Structures are given as C-alpha cells and as structure tokens.
Coordinates of C-alpha atoms in Angstrom, one line a residue:
Chain Z
M1 CA 24.2 -1.5 -21.0
S2 CA 24.4 0.5 -17.8
S3 CA 26.2 4.1 -17.4
I4 CA 26.4 6.2 -14.5
G5 CA 24.9 9.6 -15.5
T6 CA 26.9 11.6 -13.0
G7 CA 25.3 15.0 -12.7
Y8 CA 22.9 14.5 -15.3
D9 CA 20.6 12.0 -13.4
L10 CA 19.5 14.1 -10.4
S11 CA 16.3 15.5 -12.1
V12 CA 13.9 14.2 -14.6
T13 CA 13.9 17.6 -16.2
T14 CA 17.6 17.2 -17.2
F15 CA 18.9 15.7 -20.4
S16 CA 22.3 14.1 -20.6
P17 CA 24.7 15.1 -23.4
D18 CA 23.9 11.9 -25.3
G19 CA 20.2 12.9 -25.3
R20 CA 19.0 10.5 -22.4
V21 CA 16.8 11.3 -19.5
F22 CA 18.3 9.1 -16.7
Q23 CA 15.7 9.4 -14.1
I24 CA 13.2 7.7 -16.5
E25 CA 15.7 5.0 -17.2
Y26 CA 16.1 4.5 -13.4
A27 CA 12.4 4.2 -13.1
A28 CA 12.4 1.5 -15.8
K29 CA 14.9 -0.3 -13.6
A30 CA 12.2 -0.5 -10.9
V31 CA 10.1 -2.4 -13.3
D32 CA 12.9 -4.7 -14.4
N33 CA 13.3 -5.8 -10.7
S34 CA 9.7 -6.8 -10.1
G35 CA 8.1 -10.1 -10.7
T36 CA 7.4 -11.0 -14.4
V37 CA 4.1 -9.8 -15.9
I38 CA 2.9 -11.2 -19.3
G39 CA 0.2 -10.4 -21.6
I40 CA -0.9 -12.2 -24.9
K41 CA -3.5 -11.6 -27.5
C42 CA -5.0 -14.9 -28.6
K43 CA -7.6 -15.4 -31.5
D44 CA -10.6 -14.5 -29.3
G45 CA -9.3 -12.4 -26.4
I46 CA -6.4 -11.4 -24.2
V47 CA -4.8 -13.4 -21.3
L48 CA -2.8 -11.6 -18.5
G49 CA -0.7 -13.3 -16.2
V50 CA 1.6 -12.3 -13.1
E51 CA 4.3 -13.9 -11.2
K52 CA 3.4 -12.6 -7.8
L53 CA 6.5 -13.0 -5.5
I54 CA 5.4 -13.7 -2.1
A55 CA 7.4 -11.4 0.3
S56 CA 6.2 -13.1 3.5
K57 CA 4.7 -16.4 4.5
M58 CA 2.3 -14.4 6.6
M59 CA 0.4 -13.0 3.6
L60 CA -2.9 -14.2 2.8
P61 CA -3.1 -16.0 -0.6
G62 CA -5.2 -13.9 -3.1
S63 CA -4.2 -10.7 -1.4
N64 CA -2.2 -7.9 -3.0
R65 CA -3.9 -8.0 -6.4
R66 CA -1.7 -7.3 -9.3
I67 CA -4.3 -7.5 -12.1
H68 CA -7.2 -4.9 -11.9
S69 CA -10.2 -4.3 -13.9
V70 CA -10.4 -0.9 -15.3
H71 CA -14.0 -1.2 -16.7
R72 CA -16.2 -4.1 -17.7
H73 CA -14.2 -4.8 -20.9
S74 CA -10.5 -4.2 -19.9
G75 CA -8.1 -4.8 -17.2
M76 CA -4.4 -4.0 -16.5
A77 CA -1.6 -6.0 -14.9
V78 CA 1.0 -3.9 -13.0
A79 CA 4.7 -4.4 -12.6
G80 CA 7.1 -2.4 -10.4
L81 CA 6.3 -0.3 -7.4
A82 CA 2.9 -1.5 -6.1
A83 CA 1.8 1.9 -4.8
D84 CA 2.6 3.7 -8.0
G85 CA 0.6 1.0 -9.9
R86 CA -2.4 1.8 -7.6
Q87 CA -2.3 5.3 -8.8
I88 CA -2.3 4.4 -12.4
V89 CA -5.1 2.1 -12.0
A90 CA -7.0 4.5 -10.2
R91 CA -6.4 7.0 -13.0
A92 CA -7.4 4.6 -15.7
K93 CA -10.7 3.7 -13.8
A94 CA -11.5 7.4 -13.6
E95 CA -10.8 7.9 -17.3
A96 CA -12.8 4.9 -18.3
T97 CA -15.7 6.1 -16.2
N98 CA -15.4 9.6 -17.5
Y99 CA -15.6 8.5 -21.2
Q100 CA -18.5 6.3 -20.4
S101 CA -20.5 9.2 -18.8
V102 CA -19.5 11.6 -21.8
Y103 CA -19.8 9.3 -24.8
G104 CA -22.4 6.7 -23.5
E105 CA -20.1 3.7 -24.3
A106 CA -17.2 1.8 -23.0
I107 CA -13.9 3.5 -23.6
P108 CA -12.1 1.9 -26.6
V109 CA -8.9 0.2 -25.6
K110 CA -6.8 2.3 -27.8
E111 CA -8.2 5.6 -26.1
L112 CA -7.7 4.2 -22.7
A113 CA -4.0 3.2 -23.5
E114 CA -3.4 6.9 -24.8
R115 CA -4.9 8.4 -21.7
V116 CA -2.9 6.3 -19.4
A117 CA 0.3 6.8 -21.3
S118 CA -0.1 10.6 -21.3
Y119 CA -0.8 10.5 -17.7
V120 CA 2.5 8.5 -17.0
H121 CA 4.3 10.9 -19.4
L122 CA 3.0 13.8 -17.5
C123 CA 4.8 12.8 -14.5
T124 CA 8.2 12.9 -16.5
L125 CA 7.8 16.6 -17.3
Y126 CA 8.1 18.3 -14.0
W127 CA 10.9 18.4 -11.4
W128 CA 8.6 18.3 -8.5
L129 CA 7.2 15.0 -9.8
R130 CA 8.8 11.7 -9.9
P131 CA 8.1 9.2 -12.9
F132 CA 6.0 6.2 -12.1
G133 CA 8.0 3.3 -11.2
C134 CA 5.7 0.8 -12.8
G135 CA 4.9 -0.6 -16.2
V136 CA 1.6 -1.7 -17.1
I137 CA 0.1 -4.2 -19.5
L138 CA -3.4 -3.3 -20.5
G139 CA -5.7 -5.8 -22.3
G140 CA -9.3 -5.1 -23.4
Y141 CA -12.0 -6.1 -25.9
D142 CA -13.9 -3.5 -27.8
R143 CA -15.7 -3.1 -31.1
D144 CA -12.3 -3.6 -32.8
G145 CA -11.8 -6.9 -31.1
P146 CA -9.3 -7.8 -28.4
Q147 CA -6.3 -5.4 -28.0
L148 CA -3.2 -5.5 -25.9
Y149 CA -1.1 -2.4 -25.0
M150 CA 2.0 -1.9 -22.8
V151 CA 2.8 1.4 -21.1
E152 CA 6.4 2.0 -19.8
P153 CA 7.4 4.6 -17.1
S154 CA 8.6 6.9 -19.9
G155 CA 5.0 7.2 -21.1
V156 CA 5.5 5.2 -24.3
S157 CA 2.7 3.0 -25.2
Y158 CA 2.7 0.4 -27.9
R159 CA 0.1 -2.2 -29.1
Y160 CA 1.4 -5.8 -28.9
F161 CA 0.3 -9.2 -29.7
G162 CA 2.6 -10.4 -26.8
A163 CA 4.4 -8.5 -24.1
A164 CA 6.4 -9.2 -20.9
I165 CA 7.9 -7.0 -18.3
G166 CA 9.7 -7.7 -15.1
K167 CA 12.5 -10.0 -14.0
G168 CA 11.9 -12.9 -16.5
R169 CA 11.0 -10.8 -19.5
Q170 CA 13.6 -11.8 -21.8
A171 CA 13.0 -15.5 -21.3
A172 CA 9.2 -14.9 -21.4
K173 CA 9.5 -12.9 -24.7
T174 CA 11.5 -15.8 -26.2
E175 CA 8.8 -18.2 -25.0
I176 CA 5.9 -16.0 -26.5
E177 CA 7.4 -15.7 -29.8
K178 CA 7.4 -19.6 -30.1
L179 CA 3.5 -19.6 -29.7
K180 CA 1.1 -19.3 -32.5
L181 CA -1.1 -16.8 -31.1
S182 CA -3.3 -16.2 -34.1
E183 CA -4.5 -19.9 -33.9
M184 CA -4.7 -20.1 -30.2
S185 CA -7.9 -19.6 -28.1
C186 CA -7.8 -18.1 -24.8
R187 CA -8.4 -21.3 -23.0
Q188 CA -5.2 -22.7 -24.4
G189 CA -3.6 -19.3 -23.9
V190 CA -4.3 -19.4 -20.2
I191 CA -2.3 -22.9 -20.1
E192 CA 0.6 -21.3 -22.1
V193 CA 0.9 -18.3 -20.0
A194 CA 1.0 -20.4 -16.8
K195 CA 3.7 -22.6 -18.4
I196 CA 5.8 -19.4 -19.3
I197 CA 5.5 -17.9 -15.9
Y198 CA 6.3 -21.2 -14.1
G199 CA 9.2 -21.6 -16.6
V200 CA 10.8 -18.1 -16.0
H201 CA 10.5 -18.1 -12.3
D202 CA 13.8 -18.3 -10.8
E203 CA 13.6 -20.9 -8.0
A204 CA 17.2 -20.0 -6.6
K205 CA 16.6 -16.3 -6.4
D206 CA 13.0 -16.0 -5.3
K207 CA 11.5 -18.6 -3.3
A208 CA 7.6 -18.7 -3.5
F209 CA 5.2 -17.0 -5.9
E210 CA 1.5 -16.9 -6.6
L211 CA 0.2 -17.0 -10.1
E212 CA -2.4 -14.5 -10.8
M213 CA -4.3 -14.7 -14.1
S214 CA -7.1 -12.9 -15.9
W215 CA -8.7 -12.8 -19.3
V216 CA -11.1 -11.0 -21.5
C217 CA -12.6 -13.2 -24.3
E218 CA -15.6 -14.6 -25.9
E219 CA -15.8 -17.2 -23.1
S220 CA -16.0 -14.6 -20.5
N221 CA -18.6 -12.6 -22.5
R222 CA -16.0 -10.0 -23.3
Q223 CA -15.8 -9.0 -19.7
H224 CA -12.6 -8.8 -17.8
Q225 CA -12.5 -11.2 -15.1
K226 CA -10.1 -13.5 -13.1
V227 CA -9.6 -16.8 -14.9
P228 CA -12.2 -19.2 -13.3
D229 CA -10.8 -21.4 -10.5
D230 CA -11.0 -24.7 -12.4
L231 CA -9.1 -23.6 -15.4
L232 CA -6.5 -21.9 -13.3
E233 CA -5.8 -25.2 -11.4
E234 CA -5.7 -26.9 -14.8
A235 CA -3.1 -24.3 -15.9
K236 CA -1.0 -24.7 -12.8
A237 CA -0.9 -28.4 -13.1
A238 CA 0.0 -28.4 -16.7
A239 CA 2.7 -25.8 -16.0
K240 CA 4.1 -27.8 -13.1
A241 CA 4.2 -31.0 -15.4
A242 CA 5.9 -29.1 -18.1
L243 CA 8.6 -28.0 -15.5
E244 CA 9.1 -31.5 -14.5
E245 CA 9.5 -32.6 -17.9
M246 CA 12.1 -30.0 -18.5
D247 CA 13.9 -31.0 -15.3
A248 CA 13.8 -34.6 -16.3
D249 CA 15.9 -33.9 -19.5
Chain L
M1 CA -47.6 22.3 -17.0
D2 CA -49.4 23.5 -14.0
S3 CA -50.6 27.1 -14.6
T4 CA -50.4 27.9 -10.8
H5 CA -46.5 28.0 -11.1
S6 CA -45.4 31.6 -11.1
N7 CA -43.0 32.6 -13.9
P8 CA -39.6 31.3 -12.7
M9 CA -37.6 33.8 -14.6
S10 CA -38.9 36.9 -12.5
L11 CA -37.9 35.0 -9.3
C12 CA -34.4 33.8 -9.8
S13 CA -30.8 34.5 -11.1
Q14 CA -28.8 32.6 -13.5
A15 CA -27.6 30.0 -11.0
D16 CA -31.2 29.2 -10.0
S17 CA -32.3 28.4 -13.5
Q18 CA -30.3 25.3 -13.3
R19 CA -32.4 23.9 -10.6
T20 CA -35.2 21.4 -11.0
L21 CA -38.6 23.2 -10.7
Y22 CA -41.1 20.9 -12.2
P23 CA -41.2 17.5 -14.0
Y24 CA -41.9 17.3 -17.7
V25 CA -42.2 13.6 -18.7
T26 CA -43.5 11.6 -15.9
G27 CA -44.3 8.0 -15.0
T28 CA -47.1 7.1 -12.6
S29 CA -47.5 4.7 -10.0
V30 CA -45.2 1.7 -9.1
I31 CA -46.4 -1.0 -6.8
G32 CA -44.0 -3.5 -4.9
V33 CA -44.9 -6.5 -2.8
K34 CA -43.0 -9.2 -1.0
Y35 CA -44.0 -12.7 -2.0
K36 CA -42.8 -16.3 -1.1
D37 CA -39.6 -16.3 -3.4
G38 CA -38.7 -12.7 -3.4
I39 CA -40.3 -9.4 -4.6
L40 CA -42.9 -8.7 -7.1
M41 CA -43.1 -5.3 -8.8
A42 CA -45.6 -3.8 -11.2
A43 CA -45.6 -0.4 -13.3
D44 CA -47.2 0.6 -16.4
M45 CA -45.3 1.8 -19.4
G46 CA -46.5 5.3 -19.7
G47 CA -44.5 8.5 -19.9
S48 CA -46.9 11.4 -19.7
Y49 CA -46.1 15.0 -20.9
G50 CA -48.4 16.9 -18.6
S51 CA -52.0 15.7 -19.4
T52 CA -50.9 14.2 -22.7
L53 CA -50.0 10.4 -22.5
R54 CA -47.1 10.9 -24.8
Y55 CA -44.9 7.9 -24.5
K56 CA -46.3 4.4 -24.3
S57 CA -43.2 2.1 -24.1
V58 CA -41.2 3.6 -21.1
E59 CA -39.5 0.8 -19.0
R60 CA -39.8 2.1 -15.6
M61 CA -38.3 -1.0 -13.8
K62 CA -34.8 -2.0 -14.3
P63 CA -32.5 -4.5 -12.6
I64 CA -29.5 -3.3 -10.6
G65 CA -26.5 -5.3 -10.0
K66 CA -27.2 -9.0 -9.2
H67 CA -29.5 -8.5 -6.2
S68 CA -31.8 -5.5 -6.9
L69 CA -34.7 -4.3 -8.9
L70 CA -35.6 -0.5 -9.1
G71 CA -38.9 1.0 -10.1
A72 CA -39.4 4.7 -10.5
S73 CA -42.4 7.2 -11.0
G74 CA -41.9 10.9 -11.6
E75 CA -39.6 12.5 -14.0
I76 CA -38.1 10.0 -16.5
S77 CA -34.9 11.9 -17.4
D78 CA -34.2 12.1 -13.6
F79 CA -34.8 8.0 -13.4
Q80 CA -32.3 7.9 -16.4
E81 CA -29.7 9.8 -14.4
I82 CA -30.2 7.6 -11.3
L83 CA -29.7 4.7 -13.5
R84 CA -26.4 6.2 -14.6
Y85 CA -25.2 6.7 -11.0
L86 CA -26.2 3.1 -10.0
D87 CA -24.4 1.8 -13.2
E88 CA -21.1 3.4 -11.9
L89 CA -21.8 2.4 -8.3
I90 CA -22.3 -1.4 -9.3
L91 CA -19.3 -1.0 -11.9
Y92 CA -17.0 0.1 -9.0
D93 CA -18.3 -2.5 -6.8
N94 CA -17.6 -5.3 -9.4
M95 CA -14.0 -4.0 -10.1
W96 CA -13.2 -4.6 -6.4
D97 CA -13.7 -8.3 -7.3
D98 CA -13.7 -9.3 -3.7
G99 CA -16.4 -11.8 -3.7
N100 CA -18.9 -9.3 -2.3
S101 CA -21.8 -7.5 -4.1
L102 CA -24.0 -4.7 -3.2
G103 CA -27.3 -5.9 -1.9
P104 CA -30.8 -4.2 -2.0
K105 CA -30.3 -2.7 1.4
E106 CA -27.1 -1.0 0.4
V107 CA -28.5 0.2 -2.8
H108 CA -31.5 1.7 -0.9
S109 CA -29.2 3.3 1.5
Y110 CA -27.2 4.9 -1.5
L111 CA -30.3 6.1 -3.1
T112 CA -31.7 7.7 -0.1
R113 CA -28.4 9.6 0.4
V114 CA -28.5 10.9 -3.2
M115 CA -32.2 11.9 -3.0
Y116 CA -31.9 13.5 0.2
N117 CA -28.8 15.5 -0.5
R118 CA -30.2 16.7 -3.7
R119 CA -33.4 17.9 -1.8
N120 CA -31.2 19.8 0.7
K121 CA -29.7 21.7 -2.3
F122 CA -33.2 22.7 -3.5
N123 CA -32.4 20.7 -6.7
P124 CA -34.3 17.2 -6.3
L125 CA -34.4 14.3 -8.6
W126 CA -38.0 14.4 -9.2
N127 CA -38.8 10.5 -8.6
S128 CA -40.3 8.3 -6.2
L129 CA -38.4 5.1 -6.2
V130 CA -39.2 1.4 -5.2
L131 CA -36.2 -0.8 -4.5
G132 CA -36.7 -4.4 -4.1
G133 CA -34.3 -7.5 -3.9
V134 CA -33.2 -10.6 -2.4
K135 CA -29.7 -11.4 -1.0
N136 CA -28.7 -14.5 0.8
G137 CA -32.3 -15.5 1.2
Q138 CA -33.2 -12.2 2.8
K139 CA -36.0 -10.4 1.1
Y140 CA -36.0 -6.4 1.1
L141 CA -38.4 -3.8 -0.2
G142 CA -38.1 -0.3 0.3
T143 CA -38.9 3.1 -1.1
V144 CA -37.4 6.5 -1.3
S145 CA -39.3 9.8 -2.2
M146 CA -37.9 12.9 -4.0
I147 CA -37.5 14.6 -0.6
G148 CA -35.6 11.7 0.9
V149 CA -38.3 10.0 2.9
H150 CA -37.4 6.4 3.2
F151 CA -38.7 3.2 4.7
E152 CA -39.0 -0.4 4.1
D153 CA -42.2 -2.4 4.2
N154 CA -44.0 -5.7 3.0
H155 CA -45.8 -3.6 0.3
V156 CA -44.8 -0.2 -1.0
A157 CA -46.3 2.1 -3.7
T158 CA -45.7 5.4 -5.2
G159 CA -48.0 8.3 -6.1
F160 CA -51.7 7.4 -6.8
G161 CA -50.7 3.7 -5.8
N162 CA -50.4 4.9 -2.2
H163 CA -54.0 6.0 -2.2
L164 CA -55.6 3.3 -4.4
A165 CA -53.4 0.3 -4.1
R166 CA -52.2 0.2 -0.6
P167 CA -55.6 -0.1 1.1
I168 CA -56.2 -3.2 -1.3
L169 CA -52.8 -4.6 -0.1
R170 CA -53.2 -3.9 3.5
D171 CA -56.4 -6.1 3.3
E172 CA -55.3 -8.8 1.0
W173 CA -51.5 -9.1 1.4
H174 CA -50.1 -11.9 3.5
E175 CA -46.8 -13.6 4.1
D176 CA -45.5 -16.2 1.6
L177 CA -47.9 -15.2 -1.2
S178 CA -47.5 -17.7 -4.2
F179 CA -46.1 -16.0 -7.5
E180 CA -49.7 -16.6 -9.1
D181 CA -51.5 -14.9 -6.2
G182 CA -48.9 -12.1 -6.0
V183 CA -49.4 -11.3 -9.7
K184 CA -53.2 -11.6 -9.3
L185 CA -53.0 -9.2 -6.4
L186 CA -50.8 -6.6 -8.3
E187 CA -53.1 -6.9 -11.3
K188 CA -56.0 -6.1 -9.1
C189 CA -54.3 -2.9 -7.8
M190 CA -53.0 -2.0 -11.3
R191 CA -56.6 -2.4 -12.7
V192 CA -58.1 0.1 -10.1
L193 CA -55.2 2.6 -11.0
L194 CA -56.0 2.1 -14.7
Y195 CA -59.7 3.1 -13.9
R196 CA -59.1 6.0 -11.6
D197 CA -55.6 7.4 -12.5
R198 CA -55.7 9.4 -15.5
S199 CA -52.0 9.2 -16.3
A200 CA -52.1 5.3 -16.3
V201 CA -51.9 3.5 -19.7
N202 CA -53.2 0.1 -20.2
K203 CA -49.8 -1.6 -21.0
L204 CA -48.0 -2.8 -18.0
Q205 CA -45.1 -5.0 -17.0
I206 CA -44.6 -7.1 -13.8
A207 CA -41.2 -7.8 -12.6
K208 CA -39.9 -10.4 -10.3
I209 CA -36.6 -10.8 -8.4
T210 CA -35.5 -13.8 -6.5
E211 CA -32.3 -15.3 -5.5
E212 CA -31.7 -16.5 -9.0
G213 CA -32.3 -13.1 -10.6
V214 CA -34.5 -10.6 -12.3
T215 CA -37.2 -11.4 -14.7
I216 CA -39.3 -8.4 -16.3
S217 CA -42.3 -9.6 -18.2
Q218 CA -43.2 -8.6 -21.6
P219 CA -45.7 -5.7 -21.9
Y220 CA -49.3 -6.7 -21.7
S221 CA -52.7 -5.2 -21.0
L222 CA -55.4 -5.8 -18.5
K223 CA -59.0 -6.5 -19.4
T224 CA -61.4 -3.7 -18.3
F225 CA -65.2 -3.7 -18.0
W226 CA -67.2 -0.5 -19.1
G227 CA -70.7 -2.2 -19.5
F228 CA -72.2 -0.5 -16.4
S229 CA -75.8 0.4 -16.8
A230 CA -75.0 4.1 -15.9
F231 CA -72.7 4.4 -18.8
Q232 CA -75.5 3.4 -21.3
N233 CA -77.3 6.7 -22.3
P234 CA -75.2 8.7 -19.9
T235 CA -76.8 12.0 -20.9
V236 CA -80.5 10.7 -20.0
G237 CA -81.7 13.3 -17.4
A238 CA -79.0 16.0 -18.1
E239 CA -80.6 19.2 -18.9
G240 CA -80.0 20.7 -22.3
S241 CA -78.0 17.7 -23.6
W242 CA -78.8 15.4 -26.6

C-alpha cells in the first residue's frame, strides 16, 4: 500500500492529514530493500542470521560484518543503510558499557532494547535530523533467559520469538511460524535459520550472498558469538540440500 | 595515616579535595618472574589499613583477557578501578571479533598511559603494577608504578619486594626455570618479606600464566622459624626489664 504524500513528506516533523509521518515510512523502505535478517528465540537461546548480499566479487569474505556484539551477552543484526547501522551499534555498545559501570552488571536485554529504541526514536523528532534508515534485531541472554527484540526506524520496539526484516521478510516470517521454536535447541535453530535464508534468497534478482550467523545460548556459555565454523558449514550444507530437494519437486 | 601529612583542607579548594592524597587500604609487595613456560607471580592476600592488618583475603592478582595476569600493590580501591578500566578495554577488544586479542605488551602499554596521565593531573592511581603474560610463545613481564615509570625485565617486584626480593632474584634467577624451581624461588622471597615487611601477612597465592591460560593457586601459608637462641629470654641483659 503505497501513496504519495505530496507536500506532507518533506520533513519528519510534519504529519499528513491521515496521521502518518511519511519520512519514517520512507526510512522503513530502506530497510525493506536490504538483505533479509532473521532472529529466532529457541528453547535455550537466540540465533541471528543475515543474508549478506555481496555487492562486488572484490570484497573479502567475512568483511562488512552485519552482526555485532553489543556486550558479552547480547548482539544485534542490522538491516538497511549500513552506515546508519554502525551508529546504532556504537550507541548500543555505549549504553551497555554505561549500564555496566553504573549498576555493576550486564544490561538486561529489555533495558538495552528500550534505550536503543528511544535513541532511534529521537531522530524522528527533529527536523534537522533524519530517521535511521535501518532496522535492528537484538538478541541477548540475561537473568530472565533468552530474549529477542526488534527495533524499527520509527523507534518502535517489540519483543518477539521470531522476527524477520528486509527483502525476504514475508516468506521468512511464514517459514518461522512453521517452526516449533519452544522445543528447538539453538543447534537445531542454526540449521533452520540457514535453511530459511537460503530459501528466501532470490537467485534471479540478487546474485551472490554470504550467510552470517551468530548465537547466544547455553552452548556458547551465554556469550554472544559467531556460530562456530563447523556448525556453520553443517548448516550451509543442510540448507543447500533442502533447496535442491525443493527444486527437484 | 601518616601524621606528617599536613591538614589538606587548609591547603586546597573544593576541586582539590577530589584528588588522591594518600592511600587507605593497601596491599604490599608483588613479585613476578619469567620461567620456562611463562610467568610466575606471587602476592600475599593482605589489605592493610595503615598499620592494622585489616583484610586478610584480598586477591591482588587477576587475569586480564586471554593472555595477561595483573598483580597490584598499593591502594586496593584504585586496583579495583584499574580492573574496571581493563574489563572495558578487553570487552571492546572482544567485540571487534577480528581474530586478534590484546596481549601483555599492549595491556602494559595501556596501563602505562593511564598511570602516567593520572600522575600528570596530580591525581594518581596509588598502585604499583606487575603485568605478565604469554602470547604466541613470547613471554612478557613488565611493571608500572604510580608515577608512570615502566619497564620490563626477567624479574620484577613492587614495594619492599624491590629491596628484599630482587637481590635474591638477581643471584638465583636464571633462564628456563622449571615450575617447581620458580615456585621455590618465589616462596624464598615471600618468606623474607614475611619476616621483614610489617604489612605482609602469612597467606599468599602463587599465579602462573602460560600459553594455555592463567592458574591462581588456592591461598596457603609459609612455614616460618622463630626458634633462634636470641629469641629465648629476649630480656636477659636488658636494664630494668623482667
């Protein structure tokens, strides 16, 4: 549903007659055009996965990280304008470190999500700032167990057990809903996320992509880290096999 | 503490009363030596409050990151602050996730900068630090003082350790000490310190760091000998004593 907000879309401090702020919606479009980013909450942790579209064959594999650790116990995956994403991650790291130095413990994921969300929201309140053109999926493990949050360019943040943003989000969400997340371990979750990302990747429109995945779970000692190489390879192989099966039908 | 310090309030304004003037709870010597597989460090577990041996379970050696071990003497609260700075340093280093990690040389350099810059603002962190570690097979042992004096050596010590332990180490340290010999050497130095340093307590830990990682021993005490003939009937010959 797209409409031209002629006249009402020039500034983020202008409402349209039907109560919309078009600049924020346009910012969301930047997220929608980026590679798919998925997060799921399994029984024992969180898995984040990114479909990193490779712009040029000259890029070194493993560069242009889209998933960043925010503290020992949490990480975020970014979709949309990469430079905007860097700012959000830097801010989240600063908030987490500040909380730690004041309260002496790791920032609860809920608190971190609130702080990130209000920072993103801040940039939608002033005409001299533009909204962030990126959405963030935040996963962490604190005293209340594993939690998954998503922050949109509007500054809205909700807690999810499965979230997807970017190009293939509709298809990804459908796939995630089919999974029985409450019974799944993160090990299995990694395989499923890889399958989904390979599944939603559009071979025709975008050529190559690199799969980047991270997790926070019991196996990783509740620390946010890249999925270990052997498991990543296993997941990629399973995903490719699942694709071939689908193609064979 | 020391009564020779003049009343601070008469000398300084509001801003100045925020600066470190003297230490309150202090730890005494730390000794570090290089040995065959890495670094060995020893420190007792005392936290003195002036002349009172107030706290007897203070851990004065802590692992830093994957490759380093830090031991501190001097003000314990400043040591805790340094640990907080280092925690943040290591956290940011880990978050890069680039396959690299800060080694002992880098941590030593960072600590030197911190200590020196604080000293230049007349607000020092009242510690003498011993930083040891192994990275990629390279052993490293260095020290930083509260005024920013820093250097590396095969054996270092802080405080009284400089006067009592280092002469022993200069005579008896050699390359490629075995673990057992290293511990024996450190215990010899710690025993001298126990006899002669009034702020030493007889509860110490020995820490080792090798390529594999850090191990800090459980606290234990040294055997001491007081059966010297001069200690029997010490008052014999003293005028007016009984």
